[in-house]
PDB file of C-alpha atoms in Angstrom:
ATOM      1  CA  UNK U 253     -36.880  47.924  32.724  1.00  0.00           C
ATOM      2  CA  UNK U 254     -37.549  48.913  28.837  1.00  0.00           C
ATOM      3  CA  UNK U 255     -34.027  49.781  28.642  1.00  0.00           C
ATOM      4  CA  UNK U 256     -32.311  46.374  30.104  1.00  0.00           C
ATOM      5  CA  UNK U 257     -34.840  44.340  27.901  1.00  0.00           C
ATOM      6  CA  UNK U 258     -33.759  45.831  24.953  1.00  0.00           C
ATOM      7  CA  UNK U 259     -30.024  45.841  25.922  1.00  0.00           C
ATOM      8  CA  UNK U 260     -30.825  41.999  26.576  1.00  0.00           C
ATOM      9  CA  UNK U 261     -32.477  41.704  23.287  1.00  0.00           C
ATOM     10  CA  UNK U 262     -29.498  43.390  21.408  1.00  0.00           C
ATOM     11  CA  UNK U 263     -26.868  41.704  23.444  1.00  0.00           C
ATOM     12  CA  UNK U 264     -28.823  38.199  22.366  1.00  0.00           C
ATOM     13  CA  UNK U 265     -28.833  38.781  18.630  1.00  0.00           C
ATOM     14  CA  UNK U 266     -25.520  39.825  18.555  1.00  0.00           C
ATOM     15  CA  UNK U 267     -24.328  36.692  20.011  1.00  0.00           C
ATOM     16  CA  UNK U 268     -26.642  35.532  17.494  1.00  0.00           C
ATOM     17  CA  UNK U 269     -24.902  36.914  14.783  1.00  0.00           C
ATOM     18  CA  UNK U 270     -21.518  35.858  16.025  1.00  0.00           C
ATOM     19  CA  UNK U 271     -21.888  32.010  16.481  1.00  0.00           C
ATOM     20  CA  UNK U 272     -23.546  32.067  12.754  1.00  0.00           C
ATOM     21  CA  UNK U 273     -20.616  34.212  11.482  1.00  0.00           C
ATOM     22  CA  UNK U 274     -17.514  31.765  13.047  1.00  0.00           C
ATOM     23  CA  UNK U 275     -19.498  28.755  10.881  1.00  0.00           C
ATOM     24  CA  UNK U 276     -19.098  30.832   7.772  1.00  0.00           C
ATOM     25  CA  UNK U 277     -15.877  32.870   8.054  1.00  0.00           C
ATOM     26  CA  UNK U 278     -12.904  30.938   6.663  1.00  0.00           C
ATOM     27  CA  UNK U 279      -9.452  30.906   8.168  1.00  0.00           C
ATOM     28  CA  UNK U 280      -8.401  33.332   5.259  1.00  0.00           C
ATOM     29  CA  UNK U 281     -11.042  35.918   6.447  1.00  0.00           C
ATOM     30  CA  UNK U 282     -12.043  35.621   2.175  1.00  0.00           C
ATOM     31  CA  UNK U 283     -14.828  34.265   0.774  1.00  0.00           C
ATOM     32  CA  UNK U 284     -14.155  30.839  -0.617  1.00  0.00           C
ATOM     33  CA  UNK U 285     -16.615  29.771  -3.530  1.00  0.00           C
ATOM     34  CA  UNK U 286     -17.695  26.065  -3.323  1.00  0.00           C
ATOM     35  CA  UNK U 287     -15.451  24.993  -6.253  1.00  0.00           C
ATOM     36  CA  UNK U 288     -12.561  26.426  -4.851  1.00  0.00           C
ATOM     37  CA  UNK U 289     -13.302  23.900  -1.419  1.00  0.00           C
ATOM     38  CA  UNK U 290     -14.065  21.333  -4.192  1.00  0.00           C
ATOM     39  CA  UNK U 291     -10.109  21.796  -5.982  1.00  0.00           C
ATOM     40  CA  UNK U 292      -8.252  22.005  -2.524  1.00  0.00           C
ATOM     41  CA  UNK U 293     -10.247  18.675  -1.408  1.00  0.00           C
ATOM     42  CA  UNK U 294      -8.882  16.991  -4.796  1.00  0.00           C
ATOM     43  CA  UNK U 295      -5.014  18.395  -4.026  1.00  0.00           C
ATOM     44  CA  UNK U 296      -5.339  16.924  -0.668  1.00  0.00           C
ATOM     45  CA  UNK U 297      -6.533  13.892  -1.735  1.00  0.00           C
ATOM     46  CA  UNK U 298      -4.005  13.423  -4.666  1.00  0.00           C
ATOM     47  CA  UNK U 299      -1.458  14.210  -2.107  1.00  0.00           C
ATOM     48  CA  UNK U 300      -3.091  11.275   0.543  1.00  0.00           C
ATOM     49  CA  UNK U 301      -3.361   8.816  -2.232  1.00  0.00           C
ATOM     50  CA  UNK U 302      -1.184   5.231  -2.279  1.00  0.00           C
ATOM     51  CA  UNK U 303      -1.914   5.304  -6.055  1.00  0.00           C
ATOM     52  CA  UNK U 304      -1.226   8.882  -6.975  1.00  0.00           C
ATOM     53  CA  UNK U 305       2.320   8.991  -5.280  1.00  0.00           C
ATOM     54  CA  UNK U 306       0.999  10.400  -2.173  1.00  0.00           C
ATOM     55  CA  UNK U 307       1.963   9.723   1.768  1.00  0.00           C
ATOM     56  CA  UNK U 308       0.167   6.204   1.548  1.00  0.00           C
ATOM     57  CA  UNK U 309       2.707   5.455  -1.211  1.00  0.00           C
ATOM     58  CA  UNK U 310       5.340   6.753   1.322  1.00  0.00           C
ATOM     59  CA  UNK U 311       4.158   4.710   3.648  1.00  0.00           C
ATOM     60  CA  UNK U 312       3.996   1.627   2.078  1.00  0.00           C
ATOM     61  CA  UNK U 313       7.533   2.324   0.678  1.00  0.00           C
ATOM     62  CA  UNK U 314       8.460   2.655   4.430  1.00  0.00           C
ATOM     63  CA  UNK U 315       7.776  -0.682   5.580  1.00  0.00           C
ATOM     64  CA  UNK U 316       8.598  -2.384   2.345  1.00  0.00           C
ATOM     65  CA  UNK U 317      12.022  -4.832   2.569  1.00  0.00           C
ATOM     66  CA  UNK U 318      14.825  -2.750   0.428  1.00  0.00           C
ATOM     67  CA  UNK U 319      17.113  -4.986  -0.862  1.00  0.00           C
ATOM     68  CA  UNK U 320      20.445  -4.097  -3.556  1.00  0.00           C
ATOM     69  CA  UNK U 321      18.382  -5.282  -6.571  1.00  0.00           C
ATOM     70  CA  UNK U 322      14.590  -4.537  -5.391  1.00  0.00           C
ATOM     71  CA  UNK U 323      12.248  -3.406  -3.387  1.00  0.00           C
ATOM     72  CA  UNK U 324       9.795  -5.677  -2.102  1.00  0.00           C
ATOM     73  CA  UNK U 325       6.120  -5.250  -0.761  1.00  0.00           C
ATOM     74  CA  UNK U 326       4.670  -8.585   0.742  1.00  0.00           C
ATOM     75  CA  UNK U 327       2.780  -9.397   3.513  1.00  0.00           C
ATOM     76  CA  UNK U 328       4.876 -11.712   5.872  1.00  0.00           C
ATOM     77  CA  UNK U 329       4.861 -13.613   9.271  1.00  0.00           C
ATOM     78  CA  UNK U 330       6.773 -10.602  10.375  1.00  0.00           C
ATOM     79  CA  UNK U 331       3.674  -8.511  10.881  1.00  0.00           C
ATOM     80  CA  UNK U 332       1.812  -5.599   9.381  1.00  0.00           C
ATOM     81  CA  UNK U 333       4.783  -4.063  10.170  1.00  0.00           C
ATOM     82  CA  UNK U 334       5.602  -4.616   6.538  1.00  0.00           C
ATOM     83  CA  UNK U 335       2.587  -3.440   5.295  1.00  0.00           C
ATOM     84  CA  UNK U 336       0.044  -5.333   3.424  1.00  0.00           C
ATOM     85  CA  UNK U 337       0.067  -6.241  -0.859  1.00  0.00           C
ATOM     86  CA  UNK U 338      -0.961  -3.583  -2.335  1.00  0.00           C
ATOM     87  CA  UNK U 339      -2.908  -3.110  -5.783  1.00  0.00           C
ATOM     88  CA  UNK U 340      -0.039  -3.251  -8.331  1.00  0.00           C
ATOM     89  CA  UNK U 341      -3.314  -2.906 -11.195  1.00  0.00           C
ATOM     90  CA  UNK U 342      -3.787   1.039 -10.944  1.00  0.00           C
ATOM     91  CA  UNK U 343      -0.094   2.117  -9.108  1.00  0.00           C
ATOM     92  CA  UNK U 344       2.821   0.409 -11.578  1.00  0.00           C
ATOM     93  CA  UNK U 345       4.266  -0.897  -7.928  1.00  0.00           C
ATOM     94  CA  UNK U 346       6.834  -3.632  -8.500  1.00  0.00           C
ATOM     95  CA  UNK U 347       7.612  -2.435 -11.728  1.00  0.00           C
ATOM     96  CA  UNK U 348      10.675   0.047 -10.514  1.00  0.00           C
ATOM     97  CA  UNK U 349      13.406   0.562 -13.036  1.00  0.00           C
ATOM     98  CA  UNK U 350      16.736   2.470 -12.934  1.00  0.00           C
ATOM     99  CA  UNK U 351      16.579   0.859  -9.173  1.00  0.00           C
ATOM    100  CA  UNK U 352      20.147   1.866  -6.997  1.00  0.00           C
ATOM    101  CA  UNK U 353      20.848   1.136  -3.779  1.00  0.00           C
ATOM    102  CA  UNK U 354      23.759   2.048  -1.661  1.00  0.00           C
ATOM    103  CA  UNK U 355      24.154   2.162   2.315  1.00  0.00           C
ATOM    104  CA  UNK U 356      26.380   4.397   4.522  1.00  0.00           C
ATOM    105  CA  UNK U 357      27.768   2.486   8.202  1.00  0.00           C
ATOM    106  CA  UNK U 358      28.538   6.027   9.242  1.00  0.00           C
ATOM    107  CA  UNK U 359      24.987   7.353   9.145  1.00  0.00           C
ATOM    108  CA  UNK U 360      23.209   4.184   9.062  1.00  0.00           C
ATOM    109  CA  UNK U 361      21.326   4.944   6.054  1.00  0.00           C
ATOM    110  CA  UNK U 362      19.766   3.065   2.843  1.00  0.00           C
ATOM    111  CA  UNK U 363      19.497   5.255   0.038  1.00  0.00           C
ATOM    112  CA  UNK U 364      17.183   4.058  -2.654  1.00  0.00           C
ATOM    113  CA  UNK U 365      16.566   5.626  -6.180  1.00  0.00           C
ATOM    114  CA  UNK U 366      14.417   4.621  -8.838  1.00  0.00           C
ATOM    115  CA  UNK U 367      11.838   5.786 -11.323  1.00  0.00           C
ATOM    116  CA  UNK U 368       8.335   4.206 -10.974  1.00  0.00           C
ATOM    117  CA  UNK U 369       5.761   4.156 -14.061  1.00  0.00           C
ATOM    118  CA  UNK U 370       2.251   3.215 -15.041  1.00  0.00           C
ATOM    119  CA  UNK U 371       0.125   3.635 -17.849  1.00  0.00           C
ATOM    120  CA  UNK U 372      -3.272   2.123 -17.920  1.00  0.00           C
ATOM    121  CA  UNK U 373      -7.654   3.305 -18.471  1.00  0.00           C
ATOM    122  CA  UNK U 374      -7.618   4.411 -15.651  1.00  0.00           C
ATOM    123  CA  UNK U 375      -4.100   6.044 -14.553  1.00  0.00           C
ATOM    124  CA  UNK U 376      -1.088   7.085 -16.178  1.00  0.00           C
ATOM    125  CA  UNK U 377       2.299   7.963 -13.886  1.00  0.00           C
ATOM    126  CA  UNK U 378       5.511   8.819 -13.887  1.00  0.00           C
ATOM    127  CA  UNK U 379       7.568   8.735 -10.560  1.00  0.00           C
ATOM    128  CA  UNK U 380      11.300   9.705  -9.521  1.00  0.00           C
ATOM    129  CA  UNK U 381      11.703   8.619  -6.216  1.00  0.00           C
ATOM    130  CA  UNK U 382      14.641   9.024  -3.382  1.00  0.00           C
ATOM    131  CA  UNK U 383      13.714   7.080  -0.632  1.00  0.00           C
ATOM    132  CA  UNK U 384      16.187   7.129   2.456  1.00  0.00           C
ATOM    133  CA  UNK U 385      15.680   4.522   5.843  1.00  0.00           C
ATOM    134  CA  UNK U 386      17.254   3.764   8.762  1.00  0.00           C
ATOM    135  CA  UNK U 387      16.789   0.394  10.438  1.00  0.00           C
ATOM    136  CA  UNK U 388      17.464   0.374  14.051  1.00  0.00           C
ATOM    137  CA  UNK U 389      17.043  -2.348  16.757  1.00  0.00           C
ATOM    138  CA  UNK U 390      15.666  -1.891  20.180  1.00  0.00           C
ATOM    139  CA  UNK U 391      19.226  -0.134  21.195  1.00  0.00           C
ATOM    140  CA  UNK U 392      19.096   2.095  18.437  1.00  0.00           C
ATOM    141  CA  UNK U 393      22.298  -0.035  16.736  1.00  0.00           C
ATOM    142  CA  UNK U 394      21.716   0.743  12.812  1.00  0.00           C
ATOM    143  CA  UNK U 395      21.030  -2.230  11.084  1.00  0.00           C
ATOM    144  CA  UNK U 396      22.932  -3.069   7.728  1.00  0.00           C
ATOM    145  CA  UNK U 397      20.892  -6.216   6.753  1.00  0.00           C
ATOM    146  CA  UNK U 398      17.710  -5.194   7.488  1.00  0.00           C
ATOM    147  CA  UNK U 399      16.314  -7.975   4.918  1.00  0.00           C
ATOM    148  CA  UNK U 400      18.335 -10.788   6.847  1.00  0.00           C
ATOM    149  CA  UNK U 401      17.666  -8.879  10.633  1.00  0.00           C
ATOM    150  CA  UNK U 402      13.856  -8.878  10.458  1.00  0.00           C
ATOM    151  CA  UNK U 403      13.396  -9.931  14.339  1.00  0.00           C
ATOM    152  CA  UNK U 404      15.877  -7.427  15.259  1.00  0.00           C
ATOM    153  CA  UNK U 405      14.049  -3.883  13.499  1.00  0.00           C
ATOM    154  CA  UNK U 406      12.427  -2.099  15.883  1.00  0.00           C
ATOM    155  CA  UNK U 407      11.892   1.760  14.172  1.00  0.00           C
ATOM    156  CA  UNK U 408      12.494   2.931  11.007  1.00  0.00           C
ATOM    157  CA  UNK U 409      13.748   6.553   9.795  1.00  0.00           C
ATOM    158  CA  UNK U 410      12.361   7.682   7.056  1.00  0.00           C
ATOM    159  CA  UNK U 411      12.274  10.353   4.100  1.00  0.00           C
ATOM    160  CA  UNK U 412      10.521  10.086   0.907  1.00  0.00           C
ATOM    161  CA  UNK U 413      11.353  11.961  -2.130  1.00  0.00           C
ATOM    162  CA  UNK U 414       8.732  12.089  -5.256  1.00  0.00           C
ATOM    163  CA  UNK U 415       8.657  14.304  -8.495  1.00  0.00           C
ATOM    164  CA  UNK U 416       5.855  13.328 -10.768  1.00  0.00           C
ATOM    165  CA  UNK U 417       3.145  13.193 -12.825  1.00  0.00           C
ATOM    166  CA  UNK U 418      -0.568  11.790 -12.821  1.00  0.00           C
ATOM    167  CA  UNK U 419      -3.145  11.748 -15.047  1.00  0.00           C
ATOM    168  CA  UNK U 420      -6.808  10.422 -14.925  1.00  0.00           C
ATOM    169  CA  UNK U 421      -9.925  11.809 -16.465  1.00  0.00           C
ATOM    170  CA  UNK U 422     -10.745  14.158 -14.265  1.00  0.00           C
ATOM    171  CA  UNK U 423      -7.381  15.075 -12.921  1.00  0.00           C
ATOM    172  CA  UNK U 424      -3.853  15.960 -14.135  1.00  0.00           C
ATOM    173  CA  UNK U 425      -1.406  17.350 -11.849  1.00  0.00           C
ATOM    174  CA  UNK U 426       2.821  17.622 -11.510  1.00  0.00           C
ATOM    175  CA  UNK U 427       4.214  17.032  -8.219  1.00  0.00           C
ATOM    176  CA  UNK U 428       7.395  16.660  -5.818  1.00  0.00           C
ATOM    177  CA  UNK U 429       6.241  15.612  -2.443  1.00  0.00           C
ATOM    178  CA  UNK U 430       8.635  15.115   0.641  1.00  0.00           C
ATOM    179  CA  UNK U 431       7.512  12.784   3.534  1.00  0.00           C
ATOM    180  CA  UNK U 432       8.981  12.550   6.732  1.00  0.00           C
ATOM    181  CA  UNK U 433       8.434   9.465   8.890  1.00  0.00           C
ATOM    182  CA  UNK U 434       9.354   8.056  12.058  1.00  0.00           C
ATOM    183  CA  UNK U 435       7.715   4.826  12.871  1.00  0.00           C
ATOM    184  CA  UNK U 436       8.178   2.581  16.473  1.00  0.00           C
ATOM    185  CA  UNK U 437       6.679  -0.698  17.640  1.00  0.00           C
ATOM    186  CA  UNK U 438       7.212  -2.663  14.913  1.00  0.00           C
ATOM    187  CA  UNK U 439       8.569  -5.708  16.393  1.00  0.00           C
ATOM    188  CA  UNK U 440       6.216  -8.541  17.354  1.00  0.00           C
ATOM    189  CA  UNK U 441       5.989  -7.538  21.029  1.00  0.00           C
ATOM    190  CA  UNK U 442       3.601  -4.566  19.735  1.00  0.00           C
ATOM    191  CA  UNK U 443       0.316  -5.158  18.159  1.00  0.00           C
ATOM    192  CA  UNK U 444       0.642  -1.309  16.892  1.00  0.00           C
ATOM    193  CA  UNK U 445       2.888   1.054  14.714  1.00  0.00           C
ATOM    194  CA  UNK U 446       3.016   4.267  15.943  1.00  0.00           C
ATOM    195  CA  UNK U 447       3.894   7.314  13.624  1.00  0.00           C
ATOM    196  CA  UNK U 448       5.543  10.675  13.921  1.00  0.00           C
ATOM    197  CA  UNK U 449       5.754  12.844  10.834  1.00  0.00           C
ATOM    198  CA  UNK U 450       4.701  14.999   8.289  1.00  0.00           C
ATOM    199  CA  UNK U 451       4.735  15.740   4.586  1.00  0.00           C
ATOM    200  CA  UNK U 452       5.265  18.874   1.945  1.00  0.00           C
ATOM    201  CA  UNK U 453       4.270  18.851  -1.511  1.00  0.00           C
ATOM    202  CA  UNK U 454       3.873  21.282  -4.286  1.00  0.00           C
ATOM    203  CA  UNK U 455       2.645  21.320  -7.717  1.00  0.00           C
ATOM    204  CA  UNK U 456       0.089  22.291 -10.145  1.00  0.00           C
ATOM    205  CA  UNK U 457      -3.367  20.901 -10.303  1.00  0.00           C
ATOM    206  CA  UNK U 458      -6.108  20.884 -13.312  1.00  0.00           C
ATOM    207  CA  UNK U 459      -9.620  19.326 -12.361  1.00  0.00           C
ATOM    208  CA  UNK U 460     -12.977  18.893 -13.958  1.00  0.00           C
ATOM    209  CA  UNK U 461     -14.946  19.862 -11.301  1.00  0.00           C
ATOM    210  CA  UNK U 462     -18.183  17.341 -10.424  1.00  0.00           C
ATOM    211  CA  UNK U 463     -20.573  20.348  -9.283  1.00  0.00           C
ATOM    212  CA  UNK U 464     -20.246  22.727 -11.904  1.00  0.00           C
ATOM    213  CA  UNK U 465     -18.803  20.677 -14.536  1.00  0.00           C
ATOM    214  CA  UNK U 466     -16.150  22.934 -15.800  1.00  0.00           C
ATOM    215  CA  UNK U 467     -12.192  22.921 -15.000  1.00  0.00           C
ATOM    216  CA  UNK U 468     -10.502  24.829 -12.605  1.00  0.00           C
ATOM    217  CA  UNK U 469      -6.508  24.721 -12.502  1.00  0.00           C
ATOM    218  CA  UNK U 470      -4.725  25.866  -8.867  1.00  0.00           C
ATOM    219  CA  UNK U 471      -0.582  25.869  -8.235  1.00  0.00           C
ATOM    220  CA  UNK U 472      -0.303  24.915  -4.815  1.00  0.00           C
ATOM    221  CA  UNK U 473       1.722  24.266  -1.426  1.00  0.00           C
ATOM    222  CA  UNK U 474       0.378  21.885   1.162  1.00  0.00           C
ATOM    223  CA  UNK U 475       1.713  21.014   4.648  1.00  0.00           C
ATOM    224  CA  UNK U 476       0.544  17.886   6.820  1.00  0.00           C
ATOM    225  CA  UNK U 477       1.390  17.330  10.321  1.00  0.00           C
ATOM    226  CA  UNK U 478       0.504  13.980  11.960  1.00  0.00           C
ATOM    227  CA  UNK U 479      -1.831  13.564  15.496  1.00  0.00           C
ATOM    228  CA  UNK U 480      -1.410  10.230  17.073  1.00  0.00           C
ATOM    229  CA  UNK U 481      -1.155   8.133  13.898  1.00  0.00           C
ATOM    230  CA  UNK U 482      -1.570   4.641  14.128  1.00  0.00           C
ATOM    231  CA  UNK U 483      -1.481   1.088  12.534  1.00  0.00           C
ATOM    232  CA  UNK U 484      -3.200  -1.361  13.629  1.00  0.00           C
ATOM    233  CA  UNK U 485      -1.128  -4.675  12.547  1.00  0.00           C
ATOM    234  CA  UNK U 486      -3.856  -7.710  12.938  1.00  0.00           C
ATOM    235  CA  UNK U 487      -6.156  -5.386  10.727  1.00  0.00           C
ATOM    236  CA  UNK U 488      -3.223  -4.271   8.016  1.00  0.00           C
ATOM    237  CA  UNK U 489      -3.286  -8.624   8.294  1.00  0.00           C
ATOM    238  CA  UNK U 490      -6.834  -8.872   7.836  1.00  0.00           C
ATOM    239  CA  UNK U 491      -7.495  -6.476   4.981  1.00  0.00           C
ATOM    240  CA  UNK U 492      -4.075  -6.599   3.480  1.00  0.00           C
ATOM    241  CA  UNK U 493      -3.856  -2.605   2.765  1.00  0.00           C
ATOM    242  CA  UNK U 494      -2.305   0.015   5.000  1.00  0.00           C
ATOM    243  CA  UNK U 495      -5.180   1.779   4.259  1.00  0.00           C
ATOM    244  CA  UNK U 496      -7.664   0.003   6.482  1.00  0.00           C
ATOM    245  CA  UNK U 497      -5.581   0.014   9.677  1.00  0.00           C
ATOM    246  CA  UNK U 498      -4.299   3.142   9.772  1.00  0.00           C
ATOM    247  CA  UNK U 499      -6.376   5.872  12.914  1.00  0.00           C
ATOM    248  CA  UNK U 500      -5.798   9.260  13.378  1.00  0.00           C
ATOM    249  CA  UNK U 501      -5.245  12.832  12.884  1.00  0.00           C
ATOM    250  CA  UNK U 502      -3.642  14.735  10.340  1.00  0.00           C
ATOM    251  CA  UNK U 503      -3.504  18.599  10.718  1.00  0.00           C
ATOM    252  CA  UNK U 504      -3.209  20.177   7.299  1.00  0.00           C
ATOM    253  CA  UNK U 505      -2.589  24.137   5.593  1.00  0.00           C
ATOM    254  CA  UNK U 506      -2.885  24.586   1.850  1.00  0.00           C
ATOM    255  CA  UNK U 507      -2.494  27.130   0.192  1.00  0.00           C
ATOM    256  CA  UNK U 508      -3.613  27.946  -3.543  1.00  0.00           C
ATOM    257  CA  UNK U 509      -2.553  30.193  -5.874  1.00  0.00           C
ATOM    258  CA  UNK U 510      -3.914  31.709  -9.125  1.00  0.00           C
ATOM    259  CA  UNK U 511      -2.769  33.673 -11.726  1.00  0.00           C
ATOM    260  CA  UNK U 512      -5.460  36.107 -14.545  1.00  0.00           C
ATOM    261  CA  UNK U 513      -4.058  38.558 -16.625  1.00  0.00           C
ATOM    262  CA  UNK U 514      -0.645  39.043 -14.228  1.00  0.00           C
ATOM    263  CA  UNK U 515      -2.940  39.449 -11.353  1.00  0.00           C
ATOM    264  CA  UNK U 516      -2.497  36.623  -8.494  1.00  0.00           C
ATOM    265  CA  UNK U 517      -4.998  35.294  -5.603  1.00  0.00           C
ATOM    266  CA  UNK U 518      -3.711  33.494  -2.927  1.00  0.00           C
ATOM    267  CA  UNK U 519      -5.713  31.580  -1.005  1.00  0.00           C
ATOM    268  CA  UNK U 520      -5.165  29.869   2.343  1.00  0.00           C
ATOM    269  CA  UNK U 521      -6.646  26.966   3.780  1.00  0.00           C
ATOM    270  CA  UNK U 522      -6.814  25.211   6.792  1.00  0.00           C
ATOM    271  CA  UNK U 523      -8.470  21.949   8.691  1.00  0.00           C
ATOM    272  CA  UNK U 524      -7.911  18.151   9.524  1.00  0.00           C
ATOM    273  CA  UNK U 525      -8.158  14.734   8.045  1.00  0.00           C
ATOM    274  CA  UNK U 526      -9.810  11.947  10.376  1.00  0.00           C
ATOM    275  CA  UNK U 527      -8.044   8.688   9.255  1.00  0.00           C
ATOM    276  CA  UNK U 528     -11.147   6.013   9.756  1.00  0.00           C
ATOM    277  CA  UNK U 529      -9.632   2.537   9.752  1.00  0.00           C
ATOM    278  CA  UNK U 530     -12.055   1.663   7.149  1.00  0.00           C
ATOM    279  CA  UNK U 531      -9.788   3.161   3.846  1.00  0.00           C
ATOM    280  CA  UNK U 532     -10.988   6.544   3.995  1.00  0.00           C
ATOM    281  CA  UNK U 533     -10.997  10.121   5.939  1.00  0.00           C
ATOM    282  CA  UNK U 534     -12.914  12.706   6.711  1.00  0.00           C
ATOM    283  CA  UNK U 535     -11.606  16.041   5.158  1.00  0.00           C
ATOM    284  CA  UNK U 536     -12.598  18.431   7.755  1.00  0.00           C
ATOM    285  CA  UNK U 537     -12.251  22.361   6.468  1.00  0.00           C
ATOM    286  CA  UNK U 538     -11.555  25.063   9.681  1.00  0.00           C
ATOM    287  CA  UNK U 539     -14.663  27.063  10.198  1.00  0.00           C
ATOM    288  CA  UNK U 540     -16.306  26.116   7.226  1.00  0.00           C
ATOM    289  CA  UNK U 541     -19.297  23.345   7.422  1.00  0.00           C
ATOM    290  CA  UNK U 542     -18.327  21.438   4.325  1.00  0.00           C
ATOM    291  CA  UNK U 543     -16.819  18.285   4.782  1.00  0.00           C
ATOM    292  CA  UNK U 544     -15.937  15.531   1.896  1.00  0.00           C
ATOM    293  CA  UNK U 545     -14.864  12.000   2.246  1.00  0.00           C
ATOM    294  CA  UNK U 546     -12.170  10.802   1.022  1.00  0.00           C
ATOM    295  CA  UNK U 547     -10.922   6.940  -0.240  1.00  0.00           C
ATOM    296  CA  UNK U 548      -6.747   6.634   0.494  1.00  0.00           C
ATOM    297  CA  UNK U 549      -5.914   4.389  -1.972  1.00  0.00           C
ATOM    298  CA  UNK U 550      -7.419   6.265  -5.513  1.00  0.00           C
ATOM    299  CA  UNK U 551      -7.632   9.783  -4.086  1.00  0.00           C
ATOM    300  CA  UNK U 552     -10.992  10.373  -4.701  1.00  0.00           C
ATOM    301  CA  UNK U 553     -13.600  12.771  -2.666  1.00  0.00           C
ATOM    302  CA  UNK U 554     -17.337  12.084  -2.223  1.00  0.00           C
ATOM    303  CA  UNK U 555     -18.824  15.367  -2.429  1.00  0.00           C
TER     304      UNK U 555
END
């Protein structure tokens, strides 16, 4: 009887020791220092943000009316389907130059180029973008007029193209981010958008970190994958920003890489982003405890 009680005994404390280790370990099997999770939270979040040329910018781009001499981002009786007014104080939108447009019948796409700029206190970028659509109706016909054929779009195709900059206080990074959407239901007989897609970026990142007030710089590569995105158009109505009406999941890897004296780290990163309805998600890190919040339109993380 000795004997099984202290098999039990060891048997319960390694079990023990197991559940505590999975809540520690990292995907990487590395130990990850606190301002390392603190620098991969502010990439992800730069690369979220509708102000720092991240997928919310996409987004809004997405359901935005293209038209030969402008693009245009108003709420209309059309629905949330073309997103709500966004700031234009912090993200220079509507104040595209170089703007081209051009469509091809054959593949039923609008390509759109133009450089997007902004210097203010608080924010100053500098955006290339290449923005491609394709309008079809409920019988997948491409739509040439989109503009004019409102009533008639029911899903767009799209790919985003950014290479930038952004600076704040805190925060300078270079970019080129590549988002690829698909979006249904956004004719008035649906009350919702629903979303297929996912996004790639790369860049370089330099942050004053909050917690140990010093800077940390990181090149990086980041990979989103969306979950049952969502829009919910009477609240996009409501609020008049994407960001309060978009739900969901969005599965993320990142992975980090730096450079001392010729000798490189790589570190790899994985988790998920709860989209909350309310302007914000949850930045969810796999295996690790930490979690930070996030705000979609600015890009920043509440610790």
């Amino acid at each position: 009887m000795k004997t099984e009680k202290t098999i039990l005994i060891i048997i319960a404390a390694f079990l023990i020791a197991f559940i505590y280790g999975c809540d520690t370990v990292n995907t990487t099997d590395q130990e990850i220092s606190e301002e390392e999770l603190e620098i991969a939270g502010e990439i992800i979040a730069e690369s979220l943000s509708e102000e720092r040329g991240g997928l919310l910018s996409s987004l809004y781009d997405a359901f935005s009316q293209v038209e030969q001499d402008r693009i245009r981002y108003q709420v209309n009786s059309q629905g949330a389907a073309k997103a709500g007014a966004p700031s234009v104080s912090n993200t220079g939108r509507g104040s595209e130059s170089e703007y081209n447009a051009q469509y091809n019948p054959e593949t039923g796409e609008h390509i759109i180029a133009f450089r997007r700029s902004h210097q203010g206190p608080i924010l100053s970028a500098t955006l290339s973008v290449l923005n491609k659509y394709i309008f079809m109706d409920a019988e997948r016909n491409f739509l040439q007029f989109p503009q004019r054929q409102q009533d008639l779009v029911e899903t767009i195709d799209f790919k985003g193209t950014r290479i930038g900059t952004a600076v704040t206080q805190r925060r300078s990074s270079s970019f080129t981010r590549v988002d690829t959407l698909f979006t249904t239901g956004i004719s008035d007989q649906s009350n919702t958008l629903f979303i297929e897609g996912n996004h790639y970026g790369k860049g370089e990142m330099s942050a004053n970190l909050r917690r140990v007030g010093r800077s940390m710089e990181r090149s990086y590569e980041v990979w989103f994958d969306f979950e049952n995105i969502r829009v919910d158009k009477d609240l996009v109505k409501e609020n008049g920003s994407l960001e309060e009406g978009i739900t969901g999941v969005i599965k993320y890897r990142i992975k980090m890489i730096n450079t001392i004296n010729g000798e490189t780290r790589e570190q790899n990163l994985r988790g998920i982003v709860e989209l909350s309805g309310d302007g914000t998600g949850l930045l969810r890190f796999e295996r690790i405890k930490e979690t930070f919040r996030i705000a979609l339109r600015n890009g920043t993380i509440n610790l």
